[in-house]
Amino acid sequence: MKIVQTINELKKAVHIEKKNGKTIGLVPTMGFLHEGHLTLAEQARKENDMVIMSIFVNPLQFGPNEDFERYPRDPERDAKLAESAGVDLLFMPAVKEMYPEEPAVTLTVHKRTNALCGLSREGHFDGVATVVMKLFHMAEANRAYFGKKDAQQLAVIHGLVDSLNVPVKIVGVETVRETDGLAKSSRNVYLLPEERKKAPAIYKALQSIKTAVEAGNTNTETLKQQARLRLENETGANVEYVEILSYPELEPIKEAHGTVIAAAAVKYKHARLIDNIILTVKGRV
Ligand code: PAF
């Protein structure tokens, strides 16, 4: 596996592959890799000739009071893990390389952000869209891989490629979970031992929505109230939101019909965790 830090080196490597008609799968990450990221890389490995992973903690997507400085970083461990997952080229640019000066143009996302994490993380998805667009161009990716755990991010990126006709196929990959159901996340390391014990209640509350919907209870207000109560009692955390929305549009709905997302965000002392499940509910009445 080759490791490069500059855009020039990345582009040189990409051009050689492209000249030979090879396909490129891009896995954009912010590092501190876990099994979720490795699953993305493994899927990219199966579907492309060359797999590029980027590791870049993107300052543009962090608010002033968020965890940019203390976001966990471990480049050496990441490099070993990326190699084991079949990555051919690891792109690890410095902030100065990606943003040598304040960008003259950045992207603004107009839809799918007025809900869920978009409400409390102002400008976050503009920062994500901007960096992802830069990476798509640099890597000349045929396919790009994103986890379904960040379902709002995935919806925004689908919107980005559709709106701007970006010639990249977006591949959404299933959430990887711990054996007790907790979604894998780089931020799980911030959980205190007591919090970690209770955190699987997030997924359980989401599953209880699924069970209720499957039993025919589709009123979203009732479903949300019941799930919120459960989250408050069982997670030991502050519940930021529990929502049921259309997916990928992320519009409010009264009844859970069609493709819907049930999503929750809870705040522990040092970590804010999100999780979701996407359901297809048949039989509109
Ligand atoms: O999901 C992430 O890790 C980041 O938001 C991404 C897509 C790498 C953009 O910085």
Short mmCIF file of C-alpha atoms and ligand atoms in Angstrom, two decimals:
data_model
loop_
_atom_site.label_atom_id
_atom_site.label_comp_id
_atom_site.label_asym_id
_atom_site.label_seq_id
_atom_site.Cartn_x
_atom_site.Cartn_y
_atom_site.Cartn_z
CA MET A 1 0.00 0.00 0.00
CA LYS A 2 1.24 3.43 -0.97
CA ILE A 3 0.81 6.38 1.41
CA VAL A 4 0.76 9.88 -0.03
CA GLN A 5 0.30 13.27 1.57
CA THR A 6 0.04 15.58 -1.43
CA ILE A 7 -2.64 16.09 -4.04
CA ASN A 8 0.02 15.90 -6.77
CA GLU A 9 1.18 12.46 -5.69
CA LEU A 10 -2.43 11.29 -5.47
CA LYS A 11 -3.23 12.60 -8.95
CA LYS A 12 -0.11 11.00 -10.47
CA ALA A 13 -1.07 7.60 -9.09
CA VAL A 14 -4.67 8.04 -10.24
CA HIS A 15 -3.67 9.05 -13.77
CA ILE A 16 -1.59 5.90 -14.25
CA GLU A 17 -4.55 3.72 -13.29
CA LYS A 18 -7.06 5.70 -15.34
CA LYS A 19 -4.78 5.60 -18.44
CA ASN A 20 -4.90 1.82 -18.16
CA GLY A 21 -8.70 1.84 -18.00
CA LYS A 22 -8.86 0.86 -14.32
CA THR A 23 -11.76 1.70 -12.02
CA ILE A 24 -11.27 3.55 -8.75
CA GLY A 25 -13.20 3.08 -5.52
CA LEU A 26 -12.85 5.89 -2.98
CA VAL A 27 -13.41 5.49 0.75
CA PRO A 28 -13.42 8.94 2.38
CA THR A 29 -12.80 8.81 6.14
CA MET A 30 -11.58 10.95 9.01
CA GLY A 31 -9.43 8.10 10.32
CA PHE A 32 -9.31 6.39 13.71
CA LEU A 33 -10.53 3.45 11.69
CA HIS A 34 -12.87 0.81 13.02
CA GLU A 35 -14.59 -2.18 11.49
CA GLY A 36 -17.21 0.06 9.88
CA HIS A 37 -14.54 1.79 7.77
CA LEU A 38 -12.83 -1.51 6.98
CA THR A 39 -16.12 -2.92 5.69
CA LEU A 40 -16.35 0.05 3.31
CA ALA A 41 -12.81 -0.64 2.08
CA GLU A 42 -13.48 -4.36 1.71
CA GLN A 43 -16.56 -3.69 -0.38
CA ALA A 44 -14.61 -1.18 -2.51
CA ARG A 45 -11.90 -3.85 -2.93
CA LYS A 46 -14.44 -6.28 -4.42
CA GLU A 47 -15.89 -3.77 -6.87
CA ASN A 48 -12.90 -1.74 -8.17
CA ASP A 49 -9.40 -2.20 -9.59
CA MET A 50 -7.89 0.40 -7.29
CA VAL A 51 -9.01 1.33 -3.77
CA ILE A 52 -8.14 4.77 -2.44
CA MET A 53 -8.87 5.66 1.17
CA SER A 54 -8.57 9.24 2.37
CA ILE A 55 -7.96 10.11 6.00
CA PHE A 56 -8.58 13.76 6.64
CA VAL A 57 -10.18 15.39 9.67
CA ASN A 58 -11.94 18.14 7.78
CA PRO A 59 -12.07 21.41 9.76
CA LEU A 60 -14.82 22.76 7.49
CA GLN A 61 -17.39 20.35 8.91
CA PHE A 62 -16.77 21.09 12.60
CA GLY A 63 -18.52 23.91 14.41
CA PRO A 64 -16.56 26.24 16.73
CA ASN A 65 -17.66 24.29 19.84
CA GLU A 66 -17.21 20.84 18.35
CA ASP A 67 -14.43 18.28 18.74
CA PHE A 68 -12.09 19.10 15.80
CA GLU A 69 -8.98 19.45 17.98
CA ARG A 70 -9.68 16.40 20.13
CA TYR A 71 -11.10 14.19 17.35
CA PRO A 72 -9.21 10.90 17.89
CA ARG A 73 -6.24 10.38 15.55
CA ASP A 74 -3.90 7.39 15.15
CA PRO A 75 -2.30 7.48 11.68
CA GLU A 76 0.10 4.57 12.20
CA ARG A 77 -2.56 2.17 13.38
CA ASP A 78 -4.86 3.44 10.60
CA ALA A 79 -2.24 2.69 7.94
CA LYS A 80 -1.90 -0.91 9.13
CA LEU A 81 -5.67 -1.42 9.22
CA ALA A 82 -6.20 0.17 5.81
CA GLU A 83 -3.59 -2.12 4.29
CA SER A 84 -5.21 -5.17 5.88
CA ALA A 85 -8.56 -4.18 4.32
CA GLY A 86 -7.05 -4.10 0.82
CA VAL A 87 -6.49 -0.36 0.33
CA ASP A 88 -3.98 0.37 -2.47
CA LEU A 89 -3.39 4.01 -1.77
CA LEU A 90 -3.86 5.93 1.45
CA PHE A 91 -4.21 9.69 1.04
CA MET A 92 -3.43 11.56 4.27
CA PRO A 93 -3.20 15.26 3.50
CA ALA A 94 -2.50 18.02 6.01
CA VAL A 95 -5.06 20.80 6.42
CA LYS A 96 -2.72 23.18 4.53
CA GLU A 97 -2.63 20.76 1.60
CA MET A 98 -6.44 20.60 1.30
CA TYR A 99 -7.02 24.26 2.13
CA PRO A 100 -3.83 26.23 1.37
CA GLU A 101 -5.91 29.37 1.80
CA GLU A 102 -9.51 30.17 2.65
CA PRO A 103 -11.47 28.60 -0.24
CA ALA A 104 -12.95 31.03 -2.76
CA VAL A 105 -15.90 28.69 -3.30
CA THR A 106 -17.59 26.23 -0.97
CA LEU A 107 -20.83 24.28 -1.34
CA THR A 108 -24.11 25.01 0.43
CA VAL A 109 -26.59 22.17 0.86
CA HIS A 110 -30.21 23.35 0.55
CA LYS A 111 -32.17 20.16 1.16
CA ARG A 112 -32.05 17.25 3.63
CA THR A 113 -30.24 19.35 6.24
CA ASN A 114 -33.19 20.94 8.03
CA ALA A 115 -33.63 17.86 10.25
CA LEU A 116 -31.74 15.46 12.53
CA CYS A 117 -28.07 16.48 13.02
CA GLY A 118 -28.43 19.35 10.56
CA LEU A 119 -30.47 21.24 13.17
CA SER A 120 -27.74 21.30 15.80
CA ARG A 121 -24.67 21.21 13.52
CA GLU A 122 -25.03 24.35 11.46
CA GLY A 123 -22.86 24.30 8.34
CA HIS A 124 -21.72 20.74 9.02
CA PHE A 125 -23.12 19.27 5.81
CA ASP A 126 -21.82 22.20 3.73
CA GLY A 127 -18.35 21.26 4.99
CA VAL A 128 -18.93 17.58 4.24
CA ALA A 129 -20.24 18.30 0.72
CA THR A 130 -17.29 20.61 -0.02
CA VAL A 131 -14.57 18.19 1.06
CA VAL A 132 -16.24 15.17 -0.52
CA MET A 133 -16.56 17.02 -3.84
CA LYS A 134 -12.84 17.91 -3.69
CA LEU A 135 -11.95 14.27 -2.97
CA PHE A 136 -14.17 13.00 -5.82
CA HIS A 137 -12.26 15.25 -8.23
CA MET A 138 -8.81 14.44 -6.89
CA ALA A 139 -9.36 10.67 -6.86
CA GLU A 140 -11.39 10.59 -10.12
CA ALA A 141 -13.49 8.02 -8.32
CA ASN A 142 -15.87 5.73 -10.21
CA ARG A 143 -17.51 4.69 -6.94
CA ALA A 144 -17.45 6.16 -3.45
CA TYR A 145 -18.39 4.30 -0.26
CA PHE A 146 -20.22 5.72 2.76
CA GLY A 147 -21.68 4.08 5.85
CA LYS A 148 -25.44 3.99 6.39
CA LYS A 149 -24.82 4.86 10.04
CA ASP A 150 -24.41 8.44 8.84
CA ALA A 151 -27.69 8.20 6.93
CA GLN A 152 -28.21 11.95 6.72
CA GLN A 153 -24.71 12.38 5.31
CA LEU A 154 -25.47 9.65 2.77
CA ALA A 155 -28.73 11.39 1.78
CA VAL A 156 -26.88 14.71 1.39
CA ILE A 157 -24.18 13.09 -0.76
CA HIS A 158 -26.81 11.48 -3.00
CA GLY A 159 -28.32 14.96 -3.33
CA LEU A 160 -24.89 16.40 -4.15
CA VAL A 161 -24.14 13.99 -7.00
CA ASP A 162 -27.70 14.27 -8.38
CA SER A 163 -27.80 18.08 -8.24
CA LEU A 164 -24.32 18.67 -9.64
CA ASN A 165 -24.25 15.69 -12.06
CA VAL A 166 -21.13 14.28 -10.45
CA PRO A 167 -20.10 11.11 -12.32
CA VAL A 168 -19.55 9.01 -9.19
CA LYS A 169 -21.69 6.06 -8.09
CA ILE A 170 -22.48 6.39 -4.38
CA VAL A 171 -22.53 3.09 -2.51
CA GLY A 172 -24.20 2.98 0.92
CA VAL A 173 -22.87 0.22 3.18
CA GLU A 174 -24.70 -1.36 6.15
CA THR A 175 -23.85 -0.21 9.68
CA VAL A 176 -21.39 -2.43 11.50
CA ARG A 177 -22.34 -3.09 15.13
CA GLU A 178 -20.74 -4.38 18.30
CA THR A 179 -22.16 -7.73 19.45
CA ASP A 180 -24.49 -5.85 21.85
CA GLY A 181 -25.89 -3.75 18.99
CA LEU A 182 -24.01 -0.47 19.55
CA ALA A 183 -23.11 1.03 16.16
CA LYS A 184 -19.33 1.21 15.68
CA SER A 185 -18.08 4.78 15.76
CA SER A 186 -14.74 6.51 16.26
CA ARG A 187 -16.43 8.51 19.03
CA ASN A 188 -17.31 5.41 21.11
CA VAL A 189 -13.86 5.73 22.74
CA TYR A 190 -15.12 8.83 24.55
CA LEU A 191 -17.76 6.83 26.47
CA LEU A 192 -17.21 6.27 30.19
CA PRO A 193 -17.51 2.57 31.19
CA GLU A 194 -20.98 3.08 32.73
CA GLU A 195 -22.16 4.94 29.62
CA ARG A 196 -20.77 2.25 27.33
CA LYS A 197 -22.84 -0.37 29.20
CA LYS A 198 -26.04 1.57 28.58
CA ALA A 199 -25.34 2.77 25.03
CA PRO A 200 -26.78 -0.35 23.25
CA ALA A 201 -30.20 0.93 24.41
CA ILE A 202 -30.08 3.37 21.46
CA TYR A 203 -30.29 0.59 18.89
CA LYS A 204 -32.84 -1.28 21.02
CA ALA A 205 -35.12 1.78 21.07
CA LEU A 206 -34.85 2.06 17.27
CA GLN A 207 -35.64 -1.61 16.91
CA SER A 208 -38.71 -1.16 19.11
CA ILE A 209 -39.96 1.36 16.51
CA LYS A 210 -39.43 -1.25 13.79
CA THR A 211 -41.32 -3.88 15.78
CA ALA A 212 -44.22 -1.50 16.44
CA VAL A 213 -44.41 -0.46 12.77
CA GLU A 214 -44.39 -4.08 11.67
CA ALA A 215 -47.28 -4.69 14.08
CA GLY A 216 -49.24 -1.96 12.26
CA ASN A 217 -48.60 1.00 14.60
CA THR A 218 -47.54 3.63 12.07
CA ASN A 219 -48.45 6.90 13.82
CA THR A 220 -45.08 8.63 14.00
CA GLU A 221 -45.92 10.89 16.98
CA THR A 222 -46.83 7.90 19.15
CA LEU A 223 -43.84 5.91 17.95
CA LYS A 224 -41.47 8.80 18.68
CA GLN A 225 -42.92 9.44 22.15
CA GLN A 226 -42.58 5.78 23.13
CA ALA A 227 -39.01 5.54 21.79
CA ARG A 228 -37.98 8.81 23.51
CA LEU A 229 -39.28 7.54 26.85
CA ARG A 230 -37.35 4.34 26.40
CA LEU A 231 -34.18 6.21 25.41
CA GLU A 232 -34.47 8.56 28.39
CA ASN A 233 -34.97 5.68 30.83
CA GLU A 234 -32.41 3.26 29.42
CA THR A 235 -29.49 5.20 27.89
CA GLY A 236 -28.69 7.36 30.90
CA ALA A 237 -27.99 10.17 28.41
CA ASN A 238 -29.63 13.36 27.18
CA VAL A 239 -31.82 12.55 24.22
CA GLU A 240 -31.16 15.17 21.54
CA TYR A 241 -33.69 13.78 19.09
CA VAL A 242 -35.67 10.75 18.09
CA GLU A 243 -37.19 11.18 14.67
CA ILE A 244 -39.12 9.30 12.03
CA LEU A 245 -38.88 10.89 8.59
CA SER A 246 -39.17 10.01 4.91
CA TYR A 247 -35.89 8.78 3.45
CA PRO A 248 -33.82 10.06 1.71
CA GLU A 249 -35.83 13.34 1.61
CA LEU A 250 -35.86 13.66 5.42
CA GLU A 251 -39.29 15.29 5.44
CA PRO A 252 -41.69 15.01 8.42
CA ILE A 253 -44.41 12.36 8.04
CA LYS A 254 -47.54 11.62 10.08
CA GLU A 255 -47.68 7.94 9.20
CA ALA A 256 -44.72 5.61 8.63
CA HIS A 257 -45.27 4.42 5.06
CA GLY A 258 -42.84 3.86 2.20
CA THR A 259 -39.13 4.19 2.95
CA VAL A 260 -38.60 5.85 6.31
CA ILE A 261 -35.73 6.48 8.68
CA ALA A 262 -35.99 6.13 12.45
CA ALA A 263 -33.03 8.01 13.90
CA ALA A 264 -31.78 9.07 17.31
CA ALA A 265 -28.99 11.19 18.75
CA VAL A 266 -28.03 11.07 22.42
CA LYS A 267 -25.48 13.08 24.33
CA TYR A 268 -23.21 11.49 26.90
CA LYS A 269 -20.67 13.40 28.97
CA HIS A 270 -17.95 13.44 26.28
CA ALA A 271 -19.67 11.88 23.27
CA ARG A 272 -22.67 12.48 21.08
CA LEU A 273 -23.83 9.23 19.50
CA ILE A 274 -26.16 8.79 16.53
CA ASP A 275 -27.82 5.74 15.09
CA ASN A 276 -30.65 4.91 12.71
CA ILE A 277 -32.53 2.19 10.94
CA ILE A 278 -34.13 2.51 7.52
CA LEU A 279 -37.42 0.69 7.02
CA THR A 280 -39.54 0.04 3.99
CA VAL A 281 -43.14 -0.06 5.14
CA LYS A 282 -45.53 -1.51 2.59
CA GLY A 283 -49.31 -1.20 2.33
CA ARG A 284 -50.29 2.47 2.51
CA VAL A 285 -53.85 2.75 3.93
O1 PAF B 1 -18.06 10.44 7.47
C1 PAF B 1 -16.94 11.00 7.59
O2 PAF B 1 -16.01 10.46 8.16
C2 PAF B 1 -16.76 12.39 7.01
O3 PAF B 1 -17.90 13.17 7.17
C3 PAF B 1 -16.30 12.37 5.53
C4 PAF B 1 -17.35 11.76 4.63
C5 PAF B 1 -15.00 11.61 5.42
C6 PAF B 1 -16.06 13.80 5.05
O4 PAF B 1 -15.09 14.44 5.79
#
